[in-house]
Amino acid sequence: NPTDETADPVVVEEKKDFTYTVIPLDNDFSSILKIGERGILIGAGKKENKAKILQYLGKNNLQYLDAIIMLGADDEESNIYEFAEMKLTTKVIMVNPDLEKNSDNFNIMNRLSEIKTKLKEMGINVENLNDKTKVDFINSTITGYLEKGKKTASLVIKVGEQKILIKNEMSKEKIKDITNVEYDAIVAEEEKAIEEELLEKGKPRKLVLYSKDRLIQISKENKEKIEKYVKPEDIIEVGIESYAKMDMKRTEVILSISKVEVPENERNITHNTRVIDNSKPNNN
């Protein structure tokens, strides 16, 4: 009843500027989703890349994150602790795999539960990332896909009509969950094969490839398969020399996806160029 005073007001979601950046790292993955003035870090990266990640949060004017998402059960946790210590976020969304019971998996689950406990002790709100977990962030929806037996989740980020897929390990059967839409960009690990069905049905405008192991070259067969569906100029390889940046201003209807060259002097940053410190009390 519209006259009922307890009825919630209808909130019209105003469009905000939207940016998604895959940070230029070697043998690692970390990315920033920013909508309006707020952000989420997807992948906290390895310890040695902490400074670079902080630098890119600084470039995005993010002093605080709504959440950090940990996608893989084998991901390093040290940056998550460090960022929590720095009061960079109060929420961590952690992969919660459904694994067969064996000693290796017992160790994985044990480690994840230790990370959770430690984060909770630090005052962090920890949420599980399961299959089909939905995270609402401003005017976007982030959906997790985590297949039984797999240790790393995939994510679909949907902002308005724009869709970005961060693709990780999936069986042919599970791929069907994510091939019912077309993507502006698919972000994937270069060393892992990308299913033909996903390229054919997902029709990515751009393919963003990052590496977790530079020693493994992308196979010729894999490259040919990709180029059947994606033009070479629409493939962006992320490393310390270049990265992918996707932008959409609120006045625009289409996501611009570009490759950005990293200036020579910024390629090997290992110290904190700009320290974000939220731990000091405000002197009011």
XYZ file of C-alpha atoms in Angstrom:
284
model
C 0.000 0.000 0.000
C 1.722 3.212 -1.177
C 0.160 5.274 1.629
C 1.452 2.897 4.263
C 4.047 4.845 6.228
C 6.135 1.777 6.931
C 6.569 1.001 3.220
C 10.163 1.338 2.072
C 10.766 4.291 -0.210
C 11.631 3.289 -3.755
C 15.325 3.933 -4.250
C 16.242 4.845 -7.791
C 19.839 3.769 -8.200
C 21.722 6.650 -9.735
C 24.436 5.664 -12.175
C 27.973 6.132 -10.942
C 31.363 6.052 -12.634
C 32.635 2.489 -12.739
C 36.227 1.275 -13.124
C 37.730 -2.200 -13.026
C 41.532 -2.479 -13.024
C 43.623 -5.634 -13.265
C 46.825 -4.545 -11.483
C 50.101 -5.010 -13.449
C 51.763 -7.839 -11.516
C 54.032 -10.665 -12.530
C 52.946 -14.224 -11.670
C 50.043 -12.973 -9.589
C 46.473 -11.656 -9.732
C 44.884 -8.724 -7.956
C 42.224 -6.345 -9.224
C 40.187 -3.351 -8.095
C 36.494 -2.772 -8.707
C 35.569 0.857 -8.059
C 32.069 2.299 -8.299
C 31.650 5.967 -7.484
C 34.000 6.602 -4.560
C 33.931 3.053 -3.177
C 35.948 -0.032 -3.962
C 36.474 -3.766 -3.530
C 39.790 -5.600 -3.915
C 39.397 -8.891 -5.781
C 42.482 -10.991 -5.046
C 44.864 -9.667 -2.372
C 47.991 -10.821 -4.198
C 51.304 -12.161 -2.938
C 53.330 -10.637 -0.125
C 55.973 -9.251 -2.516
C 53.293 -7.343 -4.417
C 51.795 -5.570 -1.412
C 53.426 -2.217 -2.266
C 52.253 -2.346 -5.880
C 48.684 -3.124 -4.797
C 48.699 -0.244 -2.296
C 50.064 2.023 -5.025
C 47.128 1.151 -7.324
C 44.614 1.628 -4.507
C 46.212 5.064 -4.098
C 45.933 5.769 -7.845
C 42.226 4.949 -7.509
C 41.880 7.281 -4.483
C 40.756 4.392 -2.305
C 41.719 4.774 1.360
C 39.134 2.219 2.432
C 37.632 -0.889 0.815
C 34.082 -2.197 1.252
C 35.560 -5.702 1.063
C 38.486 -7.866 0.028
C 37.555 -11.032 -1.873
C 39.805 -14.099 -1.576
C 39.103 -16.307 -4.605
C 41.486 -19.226 -4.166
C 41.994 -21.632 -1.274
C 45.736 -21.641 -2.053
C 46.041 -17.841 -2.198
C 48.556 -16.263 0.167
C 46.928 -14.672 3.181
C 49.665 -12.295 4.398
C 48.361 -9.226 2.508
C 44.849 -9.837 3.827
C 46.207 -9.675 7.390
C 48.329 -6.621 6.593
C 45.434 -4.764 4.961
C 43.193 -5.658 7.915
C 45.857 -4.338 10.338
C 45.973 -1.105 8.342
C 42.199 -0.774 8.749
C 41.896 -0.819 4.975
C 38.726 -2.909 5.245
C 36.459 -4.510 7.834
C 35.084 -7.244 5.570
C 36.714 -10.240 3.896
C 34.735 -12.548 1.597
C 36.547 -15.883 1.575
C 36.340 -18.817 -0.770
C 34.634 -21.738 0.994
C 35.359 -24.837 -1.116
C 33.428 -28.082 -0.887
C 36.264 -30.611 -1.133
C 36.568 -34.383 -0.880
C 37.780 -35.551 2.507
C 41.463 -36.470 2.227
C 44.602 -35.359 4.046
C 45.596 -32.682 1.490
C 42.157 -31.161 1.554
C 42.015 -31.442 5.330
C 45.118 -29.217 5.458
C 43.541 -26.713 3.063
C 40.295 -26.492 5.032
C 42.222 -26.283 8.281
C 44.286 -23.383 6.960
C 41.171 -21.543 5.734
C 39.531 -21.973 9.099
C 42.672 -20.605 10.829
C 42.638 -17.559 8.529
C 38.957 -16.988 9.358
C 39.573 -17.250 13.094
C 42.516 -14.848 12.966
C 40.565 -12.302 10.895
C 37.607 -12.483 13.273
C 39.980 -11.861 16.189
C 41.141 -8.740 14.318
C 37.544 -7.524 14.227
C 36.976 -8.430 10.573
C 33.564 -9.549 9.400
C 34.221 -12.760 7.404
C 31.677 -13.989 4.853
C 31.778 -17.206 2.835
C 32.056 -17.257 -0.932
C 30.162 -20.387 -1.974
C 28.654 -21.431 -5.286
C 26.075 -18.828 -6.419
C 26.920 -16.451 -3.550
C 25.717 -12.985 -4.538
C 27.381 -9.826 -3.256
C 25.528 -6.566 -3.839
C 27.934 -3.659 -4.127
C 26.350 -0.244 -4.832
C 24.666 -0.730 -8.227
C 26.531 -3.931 -9.121
C 26.036 -7.612 -8.377
C 29.007 -9.924 -7.986
C 28.135 -13.628 -8.270
C 30.512 -16.395 -7.222
C 30.725 -19.733 -9.019
C 32.495 -22.447 -7.048
C 32.206 -25.991 -8.250
C 32.250 -28.919 -5.819
C 35.817 -30.219 -5.626
C 37.411 -27.011 -6.974
C 39.534 -24.706 -4.843
C 39.135 -21.426 -6.724
C 35.973 -19.447 -7.384
C 35.047 -17.604 -10.572
C 33.163 -14.309 -10.400
C 30.716 -12.524 -12.658
C 30.577 -8.763 -12.079
C 27.444 -7.153 -13.468
C 27.044 -3.377 -13.471
C 23.916 -2.350 -15.354
C 24.215 -4.103 -18.719
C 27.982 -4.545 -18.433
C 29.383 -7.946 -17.530
C 32.901 -9.013 -16.623
C 33.815 -12.641 -15.952
C 36.820 -13.537 -13.803
C 37.216 -17.115 -14.914
C 38.862 -19.866 -12.888
C 38.833 -23.669 -12.953
C 35.514 -25.206 -14.061
C 34.345 -28.458 -15.583
C 32.573 -28.514 -18.954
C 29.341 -29.119 -17.077
C 29.804 -26.127 -14.770
C 30.702 -23.831 -17.692
C 27.018 -24.019 -18.666
C 26.249 -21.845 -15.612
C 28.153 -18.941 -17.121
C 27.585 -19.281 -20.869
C 24.035 -17.949 -20.918
C 25.204 -14.334 -21.324
C 27.696 -12.346 -23.391
C 30.621 -10.606 -21.699
C 32.300 -7.264 -22.198
C 35.465 -8.879 -20.891
C 36.666 -12.254 -19.727
C 39.651 -12.203 -17.357
C 41.546 -15.502 -17.229
C 44.847 -17.105 -16.348
C 47.023 -17.446 -19.426
C 48.365 -20.891 -18.521
C 44.936 -22.495 -18.233
C 42.953 -23.509 -21.294
C 39.844 -21.440 -21.966
C 36.904 -23.549 -23.051
C 35.818 -23.029 -26.641
C 32.169 -23.056 -25.575
C 32.805 -20.078 -23.300
C 34.470 -18.076 -26.089
C 31.786 -19.039 -28.576
C 28.762 -18.283 -26.381
C 30.250 -15.635 -24.086
C 31.455 -13.616 -27.136
C 33.892 -11.475 -25.119
C 34.640 -8.042 -26.589
C 38.040 -8.264 -24.868
C 40.021 -11.067 -23.326
C 42.344 -10.130 -20.449
C 45.079 -12.663 -19.705
C 47.272 -12.610 -16.603
C 49.977 -15.075 -15.661
C 50.540 -17.025 -12.471
C 53.551 -18.838 -13.893
C 55.574 -17.055 -16.563
C 57.614 -20.197 -17.183
C 54.635 -21.878 -18.799
C 54.041 -20.443 -22.245
C 50.530 -20.216 -23.642
C 50.190 -23.241 -25.942
C 49.955 -22.725 -29.695
C 46.727 -24.723 -29.719
C 45.239 -22.540 -26.990
C 46.296 -19.366 -28.801
C 44.741 -20.532 -32.087
C 41.518 -21.457 -30.323
C 41.318 -18.029 -28.671
C 42.050 -16.169 -31.921
C 39.199 -17.997 -33.616
C 36.837 -15.964 -31.393
C 38.817 -12.934 -30.225
C 40.882 -10.683 -32.506
C 44.550 -10.371 -31.433
C 44.088 -6.613 -30.857
C 41.293 -7.426 -28.380
C 43.562 -9.563 -26.212
C 45.198 -7.679 -23.341
C 48.102 -9.388 -21.595
C 48.738 -8.212 -18.053
C 52.284 -8.209 -16.675
C 54.538 -5.646 -15.027
C 54.681 -3.680 -18.296
C 50.991 -3.319 -19.038
C 47.582 -3.814 -17.522
C 43.884 -3.754 -18.316
C 41.628 -0.903 -17.291
C 37.887 -0.826 -17.883
C 35.998 2.433 -17.442
C 32.475 3.635 -17.733
C 31.363 7.153 -16.884
C 27.780 7.488 -15.702
C 26.931 9.378 -18.914
C 28.151 6.522 -21.121
C 26.424 3.340 -22.162
C 29.389 1.249 -23.200
C 32.364 0.082 -21.178
C 35.714 1.231 -22.535
C 38.348 -1.481 -22.132
C 41.935 -0.483 -22.704
C 45.487 -1.683 -22.352
C 47.608 0.692 -20.279
C 51.411 0.790 -20.504
C 53.176 1.100 -17.156
C 55.897 3.819 -17.105
C 59.389 2.285 -16.902
C 60.086 3.837 -13.468
C 56.997 2.200 -11.940
C 57.562 -1.334 -13.124
C 59.418 -2.743 -10.167
C 57.985 -0.991 -7.162
C 58.703 -2.980 -4.042
C 58.458 -0.276 -1.405
C 55.416 1.694 -0.372
C 55.323 4.883 -2.382
C 52.206 6.023 -0.641
C 51.351 4.474 2.665
C 47.684 4.295 3.487
C 47.360 4.461 7.249
C 43.858 4.428 8.665
C 44.886 3.391 12.156
C 45.514 6.870 13.583
C 42.649 8.184 15.706
C 40.963 11.348 14.503
C 41.814 14.258 16.749
C 38.356 15.728 17.026
